[in-house]
Coordinates of C-alpha atoms and ligand atoms in Angstrom, one line a residue:
X1 CA 0.0 0.0 0.0
X2 CA 1.4 3.4 -0.9
X3 CA 1.8 6.0 1.9
X4 CA -0.5 9.0 1.8
X5 CA 1.2 12.3 1.0
X6 CA 2.0 14.2 4.2
X7 CA 0.3 17.5 5.2
X8 CA 3.6 18.8 6.7
X9 CA 7.2 17.8 7.2
X10 CA 8.9 18.4 10.5
X11 CA 12.7 18.5 10.8
X12 CA 14.3 18.1 14.2
X13 CA 13.5 15.1 16.3
X14 CA 14.6 16.4 19.7
X15 CA 12.1 17.0 22.5
X16 CA 10.1 19.8 20.8
X17 CA 9.9 18.2 17.3
X18 CA 8.9 14.8 18.5
X19 CA 6.1 16.0 20.7
X20 CA 4.8 18.5 18.1
X21 CA 4.7 15.7 15.5
X22 CA 2.7 13.4 17.9
X23 CA 0.4 16.4 18.6
X24 CA -0.2 17.0 14.9
X25 CA -0.9 13.3 14.4
X26 CA -3.5 13.3 17.2
X27 CA -5.3 16.0 15.3
X28 CA -5.5 14.0 12.1
X29 CA -2.5 15.4 10.2
X30 CA 0.0 13.2 8.4
X31 CA 3.5 14.3 9.3
X32 CA 6.7 13.4 7.6
X33 CA 9.6 13.3 10.1
X34 CA 13.2 14.1 9.3
X35 CA 16.4 14.7 11.3
X36 CA 20.0 15.5 10.5
X37 CA 21.1 12.3 12.2
X38 CA 18.8 10.0 10.3
X39 CA 19.1 7.1 12.8
X40 CA 16.8 9.2 15.0
X41 CA 14.1 8.9 12.3
X42 CA 14.3 5.2 12.4
X43 CA 14.2 5.1 16.2
X44 CA 11.3 7.6 16.4
X45 CA 9.2 5.6 13.9
X46 CA 9.9 2.3 15.7
X47 CA 9.2 3.7 19.2
X48 CA 7.3 7.0 20.0
X49 CA 5.6 7.1 16.6
X50 CA 4.8 3.4 16.4
X51 CA 1.2 2.8 15.5
X52 CA 0.6 6.4 14.3
X53 CA 0.2 7.8 10.8
X54 CA 3.6 9.5 11.0
X55 CA 5.9 8.7 8.1
X56 CA 9.6 9.2 7.8
X57 CA 12.2 10.3 5.3
X58 CA 16.0 9.6 5.3
X59 CA 17.0 12.5 2.9
X60 CA 15.6 15.9 2.3
X61 CA 14.8 14.9 -1.3
X62 CA 12.7 12.0 -0.1
X63 CA 11.0 14.2 2.5
X64 CA 10.0 16.8 -0.1
X65 CA 8.7 14.1 -2.5
X66 CA 6.3 12.9 0.2
X67 CA 4.6 16.3 0.7
X68 CA 1.3 17.7 -0.5
X69 CA 1.5 21.0 -2.3
X70 CA 2.1 23.8 -1.3
X71 CA 4.7 22.0 0.7
X72 CA 4.9 22.9 4.3
X73 CA 8.2 22.2 6.1
X74 CA 8.6 23.1 9.8
X75 CA 12.1 23.3 11.5
X76 CA 12.5 22.6 15.2
X77 CA 16.2 22.6 15.4
X78 CA 18.8 24.5 17.4
X79 CA 18.5 28.2 16.7
X80 CA 21.3 29.8 14.7
X81 CA 23.3 28.4 11.8
X82 CA 21.4 25.1 11.9
X83 CA 18.3 27.0 10.6
X84 CA 20.3 28.7 7.9
X85 CA 21.9 25.4 6.8
X86 CA 18.6 23.7 6.5
X87 CA 17.1 26.6 4.6
X88 CA 20.0 26.6 2.1
X89 CA 19.5 22.9 1.5
X90 CA 15.7 23.1 1.2
X91 CA 15.4 26.0 -1.2
X92 CA 16.7 24.2 -4.3
X93 CA 14.2 21.3 -3.6
X94 CA 11.1 23.6 -3.1
X95 CA 8.9 25.5 -5.6
X96 CA 7.4 28.9 -5.5
X97 CA 4.7 29.2 -2.9
X98 CA 6.1 26.5 -0.7
X99 CA 6.4 27.3 3.0
X100 CA 9.2 27.0 5.5
X101 CA 8.4 27.5 9.2
X102 CA 11.0 28.0 11.8
X103 CA 9.5 27.1 15.2
X104 CA 12.8 27.4 17.2
X105 CA 13.8 30.2 19.5
X106 CA 15.4 32.3 16.7
X107 CA 16.4 35.9 17.2
X108 CA 13.8 38.1 15.5
X109 CA 16.4 39.9 13.4
X110 CA 17.4 36.5 11.9
X111 CA 13.8 35.9 11.1
X112 CA 13.5 39.4 9.4
X113 CA 16.5 38.6 7.3
X114 CA 15.3 35.0 6.4
X115 CA 11.9 36.3 5.6
X116 CA 13.1 39.0 3.2
X117 CA 15.7 36.7 1.5
X118 CA 13.2 33.9 1.0
X119 CA 10.5 36.2 -0.3
X120 CA 12.8 37.1 -3.2
X121 CA 13.0 33.4 -4.0
X122 CA 9.3 32.9 -3.9
X123 CA 9.3 30.8 -0.7
X124 CA 6.9 31.8 2.1
X125 CA 8.8 32.0 5.3
X126 CA 7.2 31.9 8.8
X127 CA 9.1 32.4 12.1
X128 CA 6.8 31.1 14.8
X129 CA 7.2 31.4 18.5
X130 CA 6.4 28.0 20.2
X131 CA 6.0 28.1 23.9
X132 CA 5.1 25.6 26.6
X133 CA 8.1 23.3 26.5
X134 CA 7.7 19.5 26.1
X135 CA 4.3 19.3 27.6
X136 CA 2.9 22.2 25.6
X137 CA 4.3 20.8 22.4
X138 CA 2.7 17.5 23.1
X139 CA -0.7 18.7 24.3
X140 CA -1.2 22.2 23.1
X141 CA 1.5 24.9 22.9
X142 CA 1.0 28.7 22.5
X143 CA 2.0 29.5 18.9
X144 CA 3.0 32.9 17.7
X145 CA 3.5 32.8 13.9
X146 CA 4.7 35.8 11.9
X147 CA 6.4 36.3 8.5
X148 CA 5.0 36.1 5.0
X149 CA 1.2 36.5 5.5
X150 CA 0.5 34.5 2.3
X151 CA 1.6 31.4 4.3
X152 CA -1.0 31.9 7.0
X153 CA -4.1 30.4 5.2
X154 CA -2.1 27.2 4.5
X155 CA -0.8 26.7 8.0
X156 CA -3.7 28.1 10.0
X157 CA -5.8 24.8 10.1
X158 CA -2.8 22.9 11.5
X159 CA -1.6 25.6 13.9
X160 CA -5.0 26.4 15.3
X161 CA -5.8 22.7 15.8
X162 CA -2.7 21.7 17.7
X163 CA -2.4 24.8 19.9
X164 CA -3.7 25.3 23.4
X165 CA -7.2 26.6 23.8
X166 CA -8.3 29.1 26.4
X167 CA -12.1 29.5 26.9
X168 CA -12.5 27.5 23.7
X169 CA -10.4 29.9 21.6
X170 CA -7.1 28.9 20.0
X171 CA -3.9 30.4 21.6
X172 CA -2.5 31.0 18.2
X173 CA -3.2 33.7 15.6
X174 CA -1.3 35.5 12.9
X175 CA 1.0 38.0 14.6
X176 CA 2.4 40.1 11.8
X177 CA 5.0 40.5 9.0
X178 CA 8.6 39.4 9.0
X179 CA 10.1 38.9 12.5
X180 CA 6.9 39.9 14.4
X181 CA 6.2 36.3 15.6
X182 CA 9.7 35.8 17.0
X183 CA 9.6 39.3 18.5
X184 CA 6.4 38.6 20.4
X185 CA 7.9 35.3 21.6
X186 CA 11.0 37.1 22.8
X187 CA 8.9 39.6 24.8
X188 CA 6.9 36.6 26.1
X189 CA 10.1 35.1 27.4
X190 CA 11.2 38.4 28.9
X191 CA 7.9 38.7 30.7
X192 CA 8.5 35.1 31.9
X193 CA 11.8 36.3 33.4
X194 CA 9.9 39.1 35.2
X195 CA 7.2 36.9 36.6
X196 CA 9.7 34.4 37.9
X197 CA 11.8 37.1 39.5
X198 CA 8.8 38.7 41.2
X199 CA 7.8 35.3 42.6
X200 CA 11.4 34.7 43.8
X201 CA 11.4 38.1 45.6
X202 CA 8.1 37.2 47.4
X203 CA 9.6 33.8 48.4
X204 CA 12.8 35.6 49.7
X205 CA 10.7 38.0 51.8
X206 CA 8.6 35.1 53.2
X207 CA 11.6 32.9 53.9
X208 CA 14.1 35.5 55.4
X209 CA 11.9 38.4 56.4
X210 CA 8.9 36.5 57.8
X211 CA 10.7 33.3 58.7
X212 CA 7.9 31.2 57.2
X213 CA 8.3 27.4 56.9
X214 CA 8.1 25.8 53.4
X215 CA 4.5 24.5 54.1
X216 CA 3.4 27.9 55.2
X217 CA 4.8 29.5 52.1
X218 CA 3.3 26.8 49.9
X219 CA -0.1 27.4 51.5
X220 CA 0.2 31.2 50.8
X221 CA 0.9 30.4 47.1
X222 CA -2.1 28.1 47.1
X223 CA -4.3 30.9 48.4
X224 CA -2.9 33.3 45.8
X225 CA -3.6 30.8 43.1
X226 CA -7.3 30.9 43.9
X227 CA -7.4 34.7 43.2
X228 CA -6.2 37.3 40.8
X229 CA -2.7 35.7 40.7
X230 CA -4.1 32.4 39.4
X231 CA -1.3 31.2 37.0
X232 CA 0.9 28.3 36.1
X233 CA 4.0 29.8 37.7
X234 CA 2.2 30.4 41.1
X235 CA 0.8 26.9 40.9
X236 CA 4.2 25.2 40.3
X237 CA 5.8 27.4 43.0
X238 CA 3.2 26.1 45.5
X239 CA 4.2 22.5 44.6
X240 CA 8.0 23.2 44.5
X241 CA 7.8 24.7 48.0
X242 CA 6.3 21.6 49.6
X243 CA 8.2 19.0 47.6
X244 CA 10.1 16.7 49.9
X245 CA 12.5 13.8 49.2
X246 CA 14.2 11.5 51.7
X247 CA 16.5 14.3 52.8
X248 CA 13.7 16.9 53.4
X249 CA 12.6 19.9 51.4
X250 CA 14.5 19.8 48.1
X251 CA 14.3 23.5 47.4
X252 CA 16.4 24.5 50.3
X253 CA 19.3 22.3 49.0
X254 CA 19.3 23.8 45.5
X255 CA 22.2 26.2 44.7
X256 CA 21.0 29.8 44.5
X257 CA 22.5 30.6 41.1
X258 CA 20.3 31.0 38.0
X259 CA 21.4 30.5 34.4
X260 CA 19.9 32.0 31.3
X261 CA 19.6 31.2 27.6
X262 CA 19.4 34.8 26.4
X263 CA 15.9 35.7 25.5
X264 CA 15.4 37.9 28.6
X265 CA 18.7 39.6 27.7
X266 CA 17.5 40.1 24.1
X267 CA 14.3 41.7 25.4
X268 CA 16.3 44.1 27.6
X269 CA 18.6 44.9 24.7
X270 CA 15.6 45.6 22.4
X271 CA 14.1 47.8 25.1
X272 CA 17.4 49.8 25.2
X273 CA 17.6 49.9 21.4
X274 CA 14.0 51.2 21.1
X275 CA 14.2 53.5 24.2
X276 CA 11.4 51.8 26.1
X277 CA 11.7 51.6 29.9
X278 CA 11.2 47.9 30.3
X279 CA 12.9 48.1 33.6
X280 CA 11.4 45.1 35.3
X281 CA 12.6 42.6 32.8
X282 CA 16.0 44.4 32.8
X283 CA 16.3 44.0 36.6
X284 CA 15.2 40.4 36.3
X285 CA 18.1 39.7 33.9
X286 CA 20.5 41.5 36.2
X287 CA 19.2 39.6 39.3
X288 CA 20.2 36.3 37.5
X289 CA 23.6 37.8 36.8
X290 CA 24.0 38.7 40.5
X291 CA 22.9 35.3 41.5
X292 CA 25.6 33.8 39.4
X293 CA 28.3 35.6 41.4
X294 CA 27.9 33.0 44.2
X295 CA 31.6 32.9 45.3
X296 CA 31.8 36.7 45.5
X297 CA 28.5 36.9 47.4
X298 CA 29.6 34.3 49.9
X299 CA 32.8 36.3 50.5
X300 CA 31.0 39.6 50.6
X301 CA 28.4 38.3 53.1
X302 CA 31.1 38.1 55.8
X303 CA 32.5 41.6 55.1
X304 CA 29.6 43.9 54.2
X305 CA 27.2 44.9 56.8
X306 CA 23.4 45.6 56.7
X307 CA 20.2 44.7 58.4
X308 CA 19.4 41.1 59.0
X309 CA 16.1 41.3 60.8
X310 CA 12.8 39.6 60.9
X311 CA 9.6 41.5 60.3
X312 CA 8.0 42.5 63.6
X313 CA 4.5 43.4 62.5
X314 CA 1.4 41.2 61.8
X315 CA 2.6 38.5 59.4
X316 CA -1.0 37.8 58.1
X317 CA -1.6 41.4 57.2
X318 CA 1.9 41.6 55.6
X319 CA 1.2 38.5 53.5
X320 CA -1.9 40.2 52.1
X321 CA 0.2 43.2 51.2
X322 CA 2.7 40.9 49.6
X323 CA 0.1 39.2 47.4
X324 CA -1.2 42.6 46.3
X325 CA 2.4 43.9 45.7
X326 CA 3.1 40.9 43.5
X327 CA -0.1 41.5 41.5
X328 CA 0.6 45.2 41.0
X329 CA 4.2 44.6 40.0
X330 CA 3.0 42.0 37.5
X331 CA 0.6 44.5 36.0
X332 CA 3.5 47.0 35.6
X333 CA 5.7 44.3 34.0
X334 CA 3.1 43.5 31.4
X335 CA 2.4 47.2 30.8
X336 CA 6.1 47.6 30.1
X337 CA 6.1 44.5 27.8
X338 CA 3.2 45.8 25.8
X339 CA 4.9 49.3 25.5
X340 CA 7.9 47.5 23.9
X341 CA 5.6 45.6 21.5
X342 CA 3.9 48.9 20.5
X343 CA 7.2 50.7 19.9
X344 CA 8.6 47.8 17.8
X345 CA 5.3 47.6 15.8
X346 CA 5.7 51.3 15.0
X347 CA 9.3 51.0 13.9
X348 CA 8.7 47.8 11.8
X349 CA 5.3 48.6 10.5
X350 CA 3.7 45.6 12.2
X351 CA 0.0 45.7 12.7
X352 CA -0.1 43.9 16.0
X353 CA -3.3 42.7 17.6
X354 CA -2.5 43.2 21.3
X355 CA -5.7 41.5 22.5
X356 CA -4.9 38.6 20.3
X357 CA -1.3 38.4 21.7
X358 CA -2.7 38.3 25.2
X359 CA -5.0 35.4 24.2
X360 CA -2.0 33.6 22.6
X361 CA -0.3 33.7 26.0
X362 CA -3.5 32.9 27.9
X363 CA -2.9 29.1 27.6
X364 CA -0.2 26.6 26.7
X365 CA 2.8 28.7 27.7
X366 CA 4.7 29.2 30.9
X367 CA 3.2 32.7 31.6
X368 CA -0.4 31.4 31.2
X369 CA -2.7 33.0 33.7
X370 CA -6.2 34.2 34.3
X371 CA -4.9 37.8 34.3
X372 CA -4.1 37.6 30.6
X373 CA -7.8 37.3 30.0
X374 CA -8.2 40.8 31.6
X375 CA -5.4 42.1 29.3
X376 CA -7.3 40.7 26.3
X377 CA -10.5 42.5 27.5
X378 CA -8.6 45.8 27.9
X379 CA -7.3 45.7 24.3
X380 CA -10.6 44.4 23.0
X381 CA -12.3 47.4 24.6
X382 CA -9.8 49.8 23.2
X383 CA -7.4 48.4 20.6
X384 CA -5.5 51.7 20.6
X385 CA -5.0 51.7 24.3
X386 CA -1.9 53.8 25.0
X387 CA -0.8 51.9 28.1
X388 CA -2.3 49.0 30.0
X389 CA -2.1 51.0 33.3
X390 CA -4.6 53.5 31.8
X391 CA -7.3 50.9 31.2
X392 CA -10.1 51.2 33.8
X393 CA -9.7 47.7 35.2
X394 CA -5.9 48.0 35.6
X395 CA -6.0 51.6 36.8
X396 CA -8.5 50.5 39.5
X397 CA -6.3 47.5 40.4
X398 CA -3.3 49.8 40.8
X399 CA -5.3 52.2 42.9
X400 CA -6.2 49.3 45.2
X401 CA -2.7 47.7 45.3
X402 CA -0.1 50.5 45.0
X403 CA -0.1 51.1 48.7
X404 CA 0.8 47.4 49.3
X405 CA 3.8 47.7 46.9
X406 CA 5.0 50.7 49.0
X407 CA 4.6 48.7 52.3
X408 CA 6.4 45.6 50.9
X409 CA 9.3 47.5 49.2
X410 CA 9.9 49.8 52.2
X411 CA 9.8 46.9 54.6
X412 CA 12.2 44.9 52.4
X413 CA 14.6 47.9 52.3
X414 CA 14.4 48.1 56.1
X415 CA 15.0 44.3 56.4
X416 CA 17.9 44.3 54.0
X417 CA 16.2 42.0 51.5
X418 CA 16.7 42.8 47.8
X419 CA 13.6 43.3 45.7
X420 CA 15.0 44.7 42.4
X421 CA 11.9 43.8 40.3
X422 CA 9.3 45.1 42.8
X423 CA 11.3 48.2 43.6
X424 CA 11.7 49.1 39.9
X425 CA 8.0 48.4 39.3
X426 CA 7.2 51.0 41.9
X427 CA 9.7 53.5 40.6
X428 CA 8.3 53.1 37.1
X429 CA 4.8 53.5 38.4
X430 CA 5.7 56.7 40.3
X431 CA 7.7 58.0 37.3
X432 CA 4.9 57.3 34.8
X433 CA 2.3 59.0 36.9
X434 CA 4.5 62.1 37.4
X435 CA 3.6 65.0 35.1
X436 CA 6.8 66.8 35.9
X437 CA 10.0 64.8 36.3
X438 CA 13.4 66.4 37.2
X439 CA 14.7 66.0 33.6
X440 CA 14.6 69.8 33.3
X441 CA 17.7 69.8 35.4
X442 CA 19.2 67.2 33.2
X443 CA 18.6 69.3 30.2
X444 CA 20.2 72.3 31.9
X445 CA 23.3 70.2 33.0
X446 CA 23.8 69.0 29.5
X447 CA 23.6 72.4 28.1
X448 CA 25.9 73.8 30.9
X449 CA 28.7 71.3 30.2
X450 CA 28.2 70.4 26.6
X451 CA 26.1 73.2 25.0
X452 CA 23.6 70.6 24.1
X453 CA 20.7 73.1 24.2
X454 CA 17.3 72.7 25.9
X455 CA 13.6 73.4 25.3
X456 CA 11.5 75.7 27.4
X457 CA 8.1 74.6 28.7
X458 CA 5.5 75.8 26.3
X459 CA 8.1 76.3 23.5
X460 CA 8.6 72.6 22.5
X461 CA 10.7 72.1 19.4
X462 CA 12.6 75.3 19.9
X463 CA 16.2 74.5 21.1
X464 CA 18.1 77.3 22.8
X465 CA 21.5 77.5 24.5
X466 CA 22.5 79.6 27.5
X467 CA 26.0 80.8 28.4
X468 CA 25.6 79.6 32.0
X469 CA 29.0 80.8 33.3
X470 CA 29.3 84.0 31.4
X471 CA 32.7 82.8 30.0
X472 CA 31.5 79.9 27.8
X473 CA 30.7 80.5 24.1
X474 CA 27.3 81.0 22.6
X475 CA 27.7 78.1 20.0
X476 CA 25.6 75.0 20.7
X477 CA 26.8 71.4 20.1
X478 CA 25.6 69.2 17.3
X479 CA 27.0 66.0 18.7
X480 CA 25.6 63.8 21.5
X481 CA 28.1 63.1 24.4
X482 CA 26.0 62.4 27.4
Ligands
LIG501 P1 17.5 21.4 20.5 O1 17.5 22.8 20.6 O2 18.3 20.6 21.4 O3 18.0 21.0 19.0 C1 18.1 19.6 18.6 C2 17.9 19.5 17.1 O4 18.7 20.4 16.4 C3 18.2 18.1 16.7 O5 17.3 17.7 15.7 C4 19.6 18.2 16.1 O6 20.0 17.3 15.1 C5 19.5 19.6 15.4 N1 20.8 20.3 15.1 C6 21.7 20.7 16.0 BR1 21.7 20.6 17.8 N2 22.7 21.3 15.3 C7 22.4 21.2 14.0 C8 23.1 21.6 12.8 N3 24.2 22.3 12.9 N4 22.5 21.3 11.7 C9 21.3 20.7 11.6 N5 20.6 20.3 12.7 C10 21.2 20.5 13.9 O7 16.0 20.8 20.4 P2 14.7 21.2 21.2 O8 15.0 21.4 22.7 O9 13.7 20.2 20.8 O10 14.4 22.6 20.6 C11 14.1 22.9 19.3 C12 14.0 24.4 19.1 O11 12.8 24.8 19.8 C13 15.1 25.2 19.6 O12 15.3 26.4 18.8 C14 14.7 25.6 20.9 O13 15.3 26.8 21.4 C15 13.2 25.8 20.7 N6 12.4 25.7 21.9 C16 12.6 24.7 22.9 C17 11.8 24.6 24.0 C18 12.1 23.5 25.0 O14 11.4 23.5 26.0 N7 13.1 22.6 24.8 C19 10.7 25.4 24.1 C20 10.4 26.3 23.1 C21 11.3 26.4 22.1 P3 20.8 16.0 15.5 O15 19.8 15.1 16.2 O16 21.3 15.5 14.3 O17 21.9 16.5 16.5

């Protein structure tokens, strides 16, 4: 019996690729599996894919010959040169209108470049964020596809079948042109860094400032998970805190140093490039960098002094403030993330659907939470919303919670417990709601030492220079030094 032609080919039989293939198979699609090391194709067909409709190929030529037209080829290989190598090998085998999808964690600039290069060759390129790890890939990931929009009608049925669903709606929609999908995935990962850091700060305060036992902390997270903080990360933190093995609580024996793969850093770099104050993600990346200085920190801990106290007030009341502070800081982090998306969309000409993006993150991925439903509603109500903090729902939430952030941050400062993410959230909030910042002095200083000129209130766009000392010149600078 001849094999049916495959709906899609998937290259890369590591954890993500294998699980996504099995997910596609479950939804009735015939997938042709391929891998650089072809032994893995044989092993996959004989084991994980045994008894399914999955077919295999042992060369790219064979794989292409087994595909329906337009051919759809999805890559789930290590980001970087492996993607370019496969594209170079695939292009001569494909025809105009065929589709290549990169589902790896590629940098969005690479996706922009690949998208533009392949468009010239008539190949439709899609860079898709895939989130949710192994379990998401197998049972429903969050998918964020962007690139050549002509590809979308051909991949939409597959993508929207296999993705996670939230309130019955698919957590996948077309994001935008060129690198938009991978940009949105990058910001998603940055937000994940922020969420995790905020939770770590709450844990740090509970452990060292309130001297709570693991079970007490776990119980608090359980309570939080029943309210507005309801999310995957709060849920797993609850479970991690109470996890015990033969030696006791495992968490307390894990080394306090965190690694990173770079997507948080990329988000912070983009924020700096585009001039958007995404301070919470930036602080979260730096917090990981500080955690990595374990040897230095151990040495410094015996030299540098500071408070080392336990909170003296009512712990129950404080824990309520902590939950609210966590929620308010999270709102600020997402507001900053969406500010970055908005600026990038302006620069790259992407027509981003912000409510749709919130829905894509609502299920299937690590940052999935009930709260993303509120973000979707905010953008559905006003697609041109300038800032999430200005939406009625979130402005009210901030009104109710901002006092708690002040209580928590000021207590943490007094206790000597670092809260870089919560502190920067509050600083951003106070900065954003301040009509008159001290940057007038900054303008004056720059003009004083570098003749950089300044604008007067009410005379915007008119740049003047003052000879502040009486012995400087009257010529203004045209270069930027500080
Ligand atoms: P890996 O990122 O570990 O990549 C393994 C695959 O890449 C194998 O198929 C391997 O082929 C292939 N590969 C490598 Br490595 N170097 C290659 C090269 N120079 N040329 C051709 N193929 C090469 O797999 P993964 O963890 O399944 O992730 C796949 C993609 O999805 C990555 O971009 C990853 O960042 C992204 N992602 C991963 C997760 C996750 O939770 N793991 C979540 C979301 C996104 P071989 O078998 O011949 O060595």
